[in-house]
PDB file of C-alpha atoms and ligand atoms in Angstrom:
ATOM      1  CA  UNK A1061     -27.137 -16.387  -3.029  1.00  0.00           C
ATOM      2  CA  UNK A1062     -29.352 -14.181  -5.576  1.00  0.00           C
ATOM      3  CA  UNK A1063     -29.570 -14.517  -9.336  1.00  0.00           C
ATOM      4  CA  UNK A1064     -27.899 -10.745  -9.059  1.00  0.00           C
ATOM      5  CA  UNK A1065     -25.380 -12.201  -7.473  1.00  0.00           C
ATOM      6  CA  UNK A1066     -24.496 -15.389  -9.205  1.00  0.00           C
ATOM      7  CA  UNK A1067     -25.287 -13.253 -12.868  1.00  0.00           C
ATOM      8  CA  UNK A1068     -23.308  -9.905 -11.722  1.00  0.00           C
ATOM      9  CA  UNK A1069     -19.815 -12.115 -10.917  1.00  0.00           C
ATOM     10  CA  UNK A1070     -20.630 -14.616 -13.793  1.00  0.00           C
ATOM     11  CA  UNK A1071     -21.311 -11.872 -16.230  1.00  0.00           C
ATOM     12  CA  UNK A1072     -17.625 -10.522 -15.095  1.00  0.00           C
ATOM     13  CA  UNK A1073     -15.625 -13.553 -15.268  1.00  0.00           C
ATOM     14  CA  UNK A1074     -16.525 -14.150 -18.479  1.00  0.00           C
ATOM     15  CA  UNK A1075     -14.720 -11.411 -19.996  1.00  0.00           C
ATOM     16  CA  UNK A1076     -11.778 -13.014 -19.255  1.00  0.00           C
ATOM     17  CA  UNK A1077     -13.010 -16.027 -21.471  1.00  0.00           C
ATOM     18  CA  UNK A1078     -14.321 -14.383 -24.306  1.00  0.00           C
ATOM     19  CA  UNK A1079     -12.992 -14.996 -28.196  1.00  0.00           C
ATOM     20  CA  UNK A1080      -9.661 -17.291 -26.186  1.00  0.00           C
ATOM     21  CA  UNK A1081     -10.014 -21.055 -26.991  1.00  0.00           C
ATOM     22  CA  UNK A1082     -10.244 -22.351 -23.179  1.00  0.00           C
ATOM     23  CA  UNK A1083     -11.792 -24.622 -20.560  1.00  0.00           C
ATOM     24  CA  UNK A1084     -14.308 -22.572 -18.789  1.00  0.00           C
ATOM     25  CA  UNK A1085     -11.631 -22.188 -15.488  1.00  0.00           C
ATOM     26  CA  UNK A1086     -11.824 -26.377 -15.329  1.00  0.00           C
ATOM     27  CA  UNK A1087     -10.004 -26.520 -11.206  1.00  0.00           C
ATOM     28  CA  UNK A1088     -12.983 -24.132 -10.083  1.00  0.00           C
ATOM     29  CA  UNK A1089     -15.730 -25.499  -7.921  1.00  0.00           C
ATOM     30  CA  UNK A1090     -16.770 -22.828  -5.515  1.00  0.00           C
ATOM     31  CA  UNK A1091     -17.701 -19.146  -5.516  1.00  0.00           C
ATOM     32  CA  UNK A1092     -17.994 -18.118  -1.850  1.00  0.00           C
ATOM     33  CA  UNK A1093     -19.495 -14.878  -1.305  1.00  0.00           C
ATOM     34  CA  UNK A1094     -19.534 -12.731   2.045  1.00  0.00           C
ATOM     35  CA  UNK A1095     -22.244  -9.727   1.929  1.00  0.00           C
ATOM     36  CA  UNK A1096     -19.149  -7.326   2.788  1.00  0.00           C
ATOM     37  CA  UNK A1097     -15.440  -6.830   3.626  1.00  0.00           C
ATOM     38  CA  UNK A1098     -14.484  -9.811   6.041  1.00  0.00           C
ATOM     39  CA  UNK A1099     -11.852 -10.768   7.636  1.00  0.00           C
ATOM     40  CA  UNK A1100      -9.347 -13.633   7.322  1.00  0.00           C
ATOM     41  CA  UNK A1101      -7.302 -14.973  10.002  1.00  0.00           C
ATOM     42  CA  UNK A1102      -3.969 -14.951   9.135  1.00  0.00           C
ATOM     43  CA  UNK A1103      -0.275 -16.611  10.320  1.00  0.00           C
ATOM     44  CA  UNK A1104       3.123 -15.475   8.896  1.00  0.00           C
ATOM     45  CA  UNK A1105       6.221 -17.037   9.570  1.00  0.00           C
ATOM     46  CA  UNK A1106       9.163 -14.996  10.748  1.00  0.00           C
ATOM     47  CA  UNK A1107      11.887 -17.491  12.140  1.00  0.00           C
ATOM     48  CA  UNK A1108      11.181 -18.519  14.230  1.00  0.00           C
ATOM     49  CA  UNK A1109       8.089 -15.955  15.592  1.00  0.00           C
ATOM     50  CA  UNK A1110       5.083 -16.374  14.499  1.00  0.00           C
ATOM     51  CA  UNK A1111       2.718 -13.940  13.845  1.00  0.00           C
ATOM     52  CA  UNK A1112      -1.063 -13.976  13.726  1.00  0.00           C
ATOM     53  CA  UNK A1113      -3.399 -11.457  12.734  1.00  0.00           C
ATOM     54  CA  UNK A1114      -6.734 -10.321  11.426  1.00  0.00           C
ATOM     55  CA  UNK A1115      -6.479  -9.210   7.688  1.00  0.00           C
ATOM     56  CA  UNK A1116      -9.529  -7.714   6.290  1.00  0.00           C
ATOM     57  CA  UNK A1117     -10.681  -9.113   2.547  1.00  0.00           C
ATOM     58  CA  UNK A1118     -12.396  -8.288  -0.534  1.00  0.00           C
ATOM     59  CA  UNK A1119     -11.555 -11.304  -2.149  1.00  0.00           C
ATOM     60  CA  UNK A1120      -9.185 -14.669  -2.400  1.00  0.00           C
ATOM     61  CA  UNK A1121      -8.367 -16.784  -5.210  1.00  0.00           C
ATOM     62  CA  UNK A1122      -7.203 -20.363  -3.759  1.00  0.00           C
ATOM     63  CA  UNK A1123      -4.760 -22.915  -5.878  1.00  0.00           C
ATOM     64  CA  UNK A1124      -7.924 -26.086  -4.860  1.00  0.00           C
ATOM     65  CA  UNK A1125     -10.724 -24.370  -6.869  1.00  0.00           C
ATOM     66  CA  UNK A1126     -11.891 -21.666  -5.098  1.00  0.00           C
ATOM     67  CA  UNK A1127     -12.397 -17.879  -5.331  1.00  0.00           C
ATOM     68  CA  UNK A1128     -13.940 -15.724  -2.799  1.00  0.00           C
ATOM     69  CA  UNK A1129     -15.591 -12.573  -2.760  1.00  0.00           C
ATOM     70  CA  UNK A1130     -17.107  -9.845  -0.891  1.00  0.00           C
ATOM     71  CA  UNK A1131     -20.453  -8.890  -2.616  1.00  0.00           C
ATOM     72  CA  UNK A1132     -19.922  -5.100  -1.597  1.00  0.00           C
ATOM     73  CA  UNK A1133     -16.516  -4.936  -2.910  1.00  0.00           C
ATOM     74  CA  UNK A1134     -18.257  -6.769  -6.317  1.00  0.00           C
ATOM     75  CA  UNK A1135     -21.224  -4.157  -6.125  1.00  0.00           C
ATOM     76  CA  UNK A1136     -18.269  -0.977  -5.942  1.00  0.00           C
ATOM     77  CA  UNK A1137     -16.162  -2.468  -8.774  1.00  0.00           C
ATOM     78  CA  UNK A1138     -18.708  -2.986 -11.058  1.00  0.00           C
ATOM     79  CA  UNK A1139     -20.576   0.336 -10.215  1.00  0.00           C
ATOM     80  CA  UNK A1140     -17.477   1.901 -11.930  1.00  0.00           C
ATOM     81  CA  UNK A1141     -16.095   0.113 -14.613  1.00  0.00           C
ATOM     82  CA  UNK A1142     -13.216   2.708 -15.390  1.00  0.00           C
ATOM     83  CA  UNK A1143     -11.258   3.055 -12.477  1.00  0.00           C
ATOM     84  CA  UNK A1144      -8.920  -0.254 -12.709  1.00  0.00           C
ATOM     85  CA  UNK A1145     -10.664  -1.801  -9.898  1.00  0.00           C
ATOM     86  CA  UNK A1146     -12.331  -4.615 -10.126  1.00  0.00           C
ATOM     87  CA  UNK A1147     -12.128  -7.753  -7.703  1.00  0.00           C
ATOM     88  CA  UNK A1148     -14.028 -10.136  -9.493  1.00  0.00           C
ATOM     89  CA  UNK A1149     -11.462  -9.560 -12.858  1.00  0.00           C
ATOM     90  CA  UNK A1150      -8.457  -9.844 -10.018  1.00  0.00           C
ATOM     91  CA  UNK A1151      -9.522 -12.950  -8.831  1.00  0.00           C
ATOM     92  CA  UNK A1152     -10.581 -15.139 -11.661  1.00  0.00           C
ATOM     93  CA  UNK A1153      -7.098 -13.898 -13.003  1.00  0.00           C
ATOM     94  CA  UNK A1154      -5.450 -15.857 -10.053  1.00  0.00           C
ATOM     95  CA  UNK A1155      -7.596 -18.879 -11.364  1.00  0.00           C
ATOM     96  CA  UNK A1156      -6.182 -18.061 -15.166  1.00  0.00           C
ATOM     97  CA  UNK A1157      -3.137 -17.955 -13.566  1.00  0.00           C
ATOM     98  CA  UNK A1158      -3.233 -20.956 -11.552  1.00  0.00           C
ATOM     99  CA  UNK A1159      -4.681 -23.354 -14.695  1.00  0.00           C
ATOM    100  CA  UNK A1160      -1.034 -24.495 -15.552  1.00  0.00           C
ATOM    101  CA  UNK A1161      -0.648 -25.822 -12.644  1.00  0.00           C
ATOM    102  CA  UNK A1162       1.553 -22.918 -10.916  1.00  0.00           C
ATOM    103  CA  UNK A1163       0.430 -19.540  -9.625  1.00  0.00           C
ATOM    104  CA  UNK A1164       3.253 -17.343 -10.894  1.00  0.00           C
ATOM    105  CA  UNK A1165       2.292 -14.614 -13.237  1.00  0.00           C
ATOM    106  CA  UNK A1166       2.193 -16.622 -16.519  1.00  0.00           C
ATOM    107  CA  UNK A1167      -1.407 -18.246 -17.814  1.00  0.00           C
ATOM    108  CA  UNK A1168      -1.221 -20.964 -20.094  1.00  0.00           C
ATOM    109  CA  UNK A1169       0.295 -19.231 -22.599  1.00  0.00           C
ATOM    110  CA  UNK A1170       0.779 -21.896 -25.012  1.00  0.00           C
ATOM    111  CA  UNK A1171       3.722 -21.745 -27.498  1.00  0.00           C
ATOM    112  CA  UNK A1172       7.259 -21.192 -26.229  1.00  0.00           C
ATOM    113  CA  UNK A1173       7.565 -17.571 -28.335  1.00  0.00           C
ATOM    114  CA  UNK A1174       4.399 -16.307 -26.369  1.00  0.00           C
ATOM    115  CA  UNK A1175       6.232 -17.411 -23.222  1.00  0.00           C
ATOM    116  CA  UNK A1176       9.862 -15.489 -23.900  1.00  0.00           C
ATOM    117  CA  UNK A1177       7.414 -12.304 -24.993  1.00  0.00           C
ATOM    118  CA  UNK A1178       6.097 -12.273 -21.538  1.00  0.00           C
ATOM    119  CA  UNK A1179       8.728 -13.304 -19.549  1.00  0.00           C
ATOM    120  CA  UNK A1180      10.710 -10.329 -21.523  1.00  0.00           C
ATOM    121  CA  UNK A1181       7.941  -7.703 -21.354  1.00  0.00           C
ATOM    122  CA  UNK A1182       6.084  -8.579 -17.876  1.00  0.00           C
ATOM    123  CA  UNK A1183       9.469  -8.985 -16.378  1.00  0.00           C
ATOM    124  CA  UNK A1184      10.697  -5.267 -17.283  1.00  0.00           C
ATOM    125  CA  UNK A1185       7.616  -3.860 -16.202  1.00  0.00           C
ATOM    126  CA  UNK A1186       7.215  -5.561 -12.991  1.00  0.00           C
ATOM    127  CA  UNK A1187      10.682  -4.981 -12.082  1.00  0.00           C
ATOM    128  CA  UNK A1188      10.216  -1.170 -12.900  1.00  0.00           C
ATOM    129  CA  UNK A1189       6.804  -1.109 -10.779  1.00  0.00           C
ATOM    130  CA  UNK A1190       8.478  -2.784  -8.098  1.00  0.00           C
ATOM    131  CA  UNK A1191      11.817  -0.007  -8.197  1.00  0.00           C
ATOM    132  CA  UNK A1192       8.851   2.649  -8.469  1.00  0.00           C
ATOM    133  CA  UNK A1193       7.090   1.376  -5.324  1.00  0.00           C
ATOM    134  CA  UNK A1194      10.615   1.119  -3.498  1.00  0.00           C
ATOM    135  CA  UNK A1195      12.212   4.599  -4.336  1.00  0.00           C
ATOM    136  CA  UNK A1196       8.227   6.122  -3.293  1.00  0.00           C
ATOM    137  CA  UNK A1197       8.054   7.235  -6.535  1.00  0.00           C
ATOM    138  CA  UNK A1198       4.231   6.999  -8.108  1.00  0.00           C
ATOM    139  CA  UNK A1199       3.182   4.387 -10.671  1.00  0.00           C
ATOM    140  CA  UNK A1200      -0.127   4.146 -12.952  1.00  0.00           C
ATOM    141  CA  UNK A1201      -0.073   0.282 -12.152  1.00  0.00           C
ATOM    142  CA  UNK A1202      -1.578  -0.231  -8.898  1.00  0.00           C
ATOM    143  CA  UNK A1203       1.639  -0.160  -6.542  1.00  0.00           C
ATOM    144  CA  UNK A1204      -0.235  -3.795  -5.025  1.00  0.00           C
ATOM    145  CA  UNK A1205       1.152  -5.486  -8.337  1.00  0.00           C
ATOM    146  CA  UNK A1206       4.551  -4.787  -6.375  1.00  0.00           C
ATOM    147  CA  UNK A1207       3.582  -7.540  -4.238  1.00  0.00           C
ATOM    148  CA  UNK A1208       4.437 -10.725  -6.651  1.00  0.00           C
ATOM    149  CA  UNK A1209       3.930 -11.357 -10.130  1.00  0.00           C
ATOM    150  CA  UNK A1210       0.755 -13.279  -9.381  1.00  0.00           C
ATOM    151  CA  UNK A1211      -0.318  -9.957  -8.291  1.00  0.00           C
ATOM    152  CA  UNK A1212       1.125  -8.430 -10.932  1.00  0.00           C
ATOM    153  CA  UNK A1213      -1.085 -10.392 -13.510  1.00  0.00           C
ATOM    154  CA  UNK A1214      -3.988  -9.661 -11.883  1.00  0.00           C
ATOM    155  CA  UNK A1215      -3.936  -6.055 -11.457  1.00  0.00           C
ATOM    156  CA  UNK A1216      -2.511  -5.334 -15.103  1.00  0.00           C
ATOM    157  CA  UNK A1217      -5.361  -8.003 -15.600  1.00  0.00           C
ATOM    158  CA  UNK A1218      -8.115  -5.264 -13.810  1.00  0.00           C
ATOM    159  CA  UNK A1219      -6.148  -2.018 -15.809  1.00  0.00           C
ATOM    160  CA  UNK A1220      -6.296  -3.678 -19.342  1.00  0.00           C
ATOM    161  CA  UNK A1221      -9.873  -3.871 -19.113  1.00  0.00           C
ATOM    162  CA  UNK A1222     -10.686  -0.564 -17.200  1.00  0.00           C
ATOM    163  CA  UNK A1223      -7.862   1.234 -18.306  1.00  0.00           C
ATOM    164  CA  UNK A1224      -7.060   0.445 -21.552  1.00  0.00           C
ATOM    165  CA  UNK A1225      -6.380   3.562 -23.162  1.00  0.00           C
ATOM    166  CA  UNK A1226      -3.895   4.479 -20.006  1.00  0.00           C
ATOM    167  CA  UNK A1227      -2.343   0.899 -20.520  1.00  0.00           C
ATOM    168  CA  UNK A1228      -1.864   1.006 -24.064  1.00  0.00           C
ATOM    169  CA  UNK A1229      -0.634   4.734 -24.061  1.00  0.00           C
ATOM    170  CA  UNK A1230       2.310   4.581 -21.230  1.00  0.00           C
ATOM    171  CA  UNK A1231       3.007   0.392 -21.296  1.00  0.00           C
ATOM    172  CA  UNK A1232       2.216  -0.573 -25.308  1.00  0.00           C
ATOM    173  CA  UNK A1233       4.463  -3.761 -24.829  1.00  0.00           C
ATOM    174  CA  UNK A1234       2.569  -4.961 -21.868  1.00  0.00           C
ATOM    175  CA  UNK A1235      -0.901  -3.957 -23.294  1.00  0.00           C
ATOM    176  CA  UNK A1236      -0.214  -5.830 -26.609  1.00  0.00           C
ATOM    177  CA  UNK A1237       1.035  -9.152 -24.323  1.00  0.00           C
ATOM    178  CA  UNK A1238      -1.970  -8.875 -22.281  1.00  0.00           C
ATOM    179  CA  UNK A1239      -4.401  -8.140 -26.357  1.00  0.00           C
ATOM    180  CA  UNK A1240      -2.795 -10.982 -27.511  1.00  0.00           C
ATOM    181  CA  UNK A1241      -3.140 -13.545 -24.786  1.00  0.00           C
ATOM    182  CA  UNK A1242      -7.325 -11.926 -23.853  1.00  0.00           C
ATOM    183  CA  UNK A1243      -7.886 -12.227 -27.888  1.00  0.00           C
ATOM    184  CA  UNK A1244      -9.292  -8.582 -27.136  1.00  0.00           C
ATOM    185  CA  UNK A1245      -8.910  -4.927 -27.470  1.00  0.00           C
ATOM    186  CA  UNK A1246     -10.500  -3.161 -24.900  1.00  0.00           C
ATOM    187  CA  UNK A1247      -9.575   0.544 -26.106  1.00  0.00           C
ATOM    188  CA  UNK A1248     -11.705  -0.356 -29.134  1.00  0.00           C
ATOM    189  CA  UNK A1249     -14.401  -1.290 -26.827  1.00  0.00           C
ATOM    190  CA  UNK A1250     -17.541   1.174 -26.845  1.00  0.00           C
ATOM    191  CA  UNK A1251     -17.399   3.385 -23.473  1.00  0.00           C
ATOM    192  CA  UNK A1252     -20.407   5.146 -21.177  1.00  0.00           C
ATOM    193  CA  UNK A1253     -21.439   8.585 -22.125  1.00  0.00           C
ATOM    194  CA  UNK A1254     -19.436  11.556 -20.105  1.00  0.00           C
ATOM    195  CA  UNK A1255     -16.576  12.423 -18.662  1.00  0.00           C
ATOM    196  CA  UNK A1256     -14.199   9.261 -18.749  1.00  0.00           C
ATOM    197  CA  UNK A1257     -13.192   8.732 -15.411  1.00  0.00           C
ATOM    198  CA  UNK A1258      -9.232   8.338 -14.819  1.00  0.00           C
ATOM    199  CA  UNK A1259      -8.773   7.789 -18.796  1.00  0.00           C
TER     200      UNK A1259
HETATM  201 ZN1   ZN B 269      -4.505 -10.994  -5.858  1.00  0.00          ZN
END
């Protein structure tokens, strides 16, 4: 484990903790990194078969302070910080996520009128992602935010910060949930020279 390394994922989940009155992620003890891609042994339950396999990762969040990572996958997603991917933002949403003491799309959110906003506005969009992904129709969000709302949070997590101007153009209801609970507006946010990438 490098300074790069400890500074370059630091650096990243910080973001999410900037200008929001918070515990700096308070159920996180351990950041595991792998140099690359590995793989994690996996068991699914279907009945009554059961069903191993070899899943490969570039990164984990786990509910018992945790988060894993893949330095390569780091390396690529901060290398390009306008594409919407970035594991390090997906996975230290998970912990966000997880802080309340349930993994289910919400972060402490704090007063009940924040809560019915997002249930409301994160519920319409996820459902609408998810009827996307069914029908094989194409979606801005990353189509893996089909998966759960966990996953949800987490990659509207990695497009509000990459993508902002996409976000707030096409989804303004879910980009002003996701301003208001970040305490930031990434649009606003000064951008590298060039072409913009995917804007
Ligand atoms: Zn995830």
């Amino acid at each position: 484990m490098s300074d790069e390394v400890r500074v370059t994922i630091a650096a990243q989940a910080c973001v999410l903790l900037l200008h929001r009155d918070t515990e700096i992620y308070p159920e996180l003890d351990t950041v595991l990194v792998y140099p690359s891609t590995y793989v994690a042994k996996t068991k699914t339950h279907d009945g009554p078969v059961v069903i191993e396999g070899d899943v490969p990762r570039l990164g984990e969040s786990w509910e018992r302070g945790l988060v894993v990572l893949a330095w390569d996958a780091v390396r690529r997603g901060t290398a390009n910080v306008e594409d919407g991917h970035n594991v390090v933002l997906h996975e230290f949403a998970h912990q966000l996520d997880q802080e309340d003491g349930t993994m289910d799309g919400a972060p402490d959110l704090g007063t009940t009128a924040r809560y019915a906003t997002w249930a409301r506005v994160l519920g319409e969009e996820y459902a609408d992602l998810v009827e996307r992904v069914h029908r094989g129709r194409g979606s801005d969000i990353d189509r893996y935010g089909a998966t759960s709302p966990p996953e949800f949070f987490a990659v509207v997590t990695e497009m509000f910060f990459e993508k902002p101007a996409a976000l707030r153009a096409r989804h303004p209801e879910l980009y002003a949930a996701f301003a208001d609970f970040y305490q930031q507006d990434p649009e606003s946010f000064a951008r590298p020279a060039g072409p913009r990438a995917g804007a």
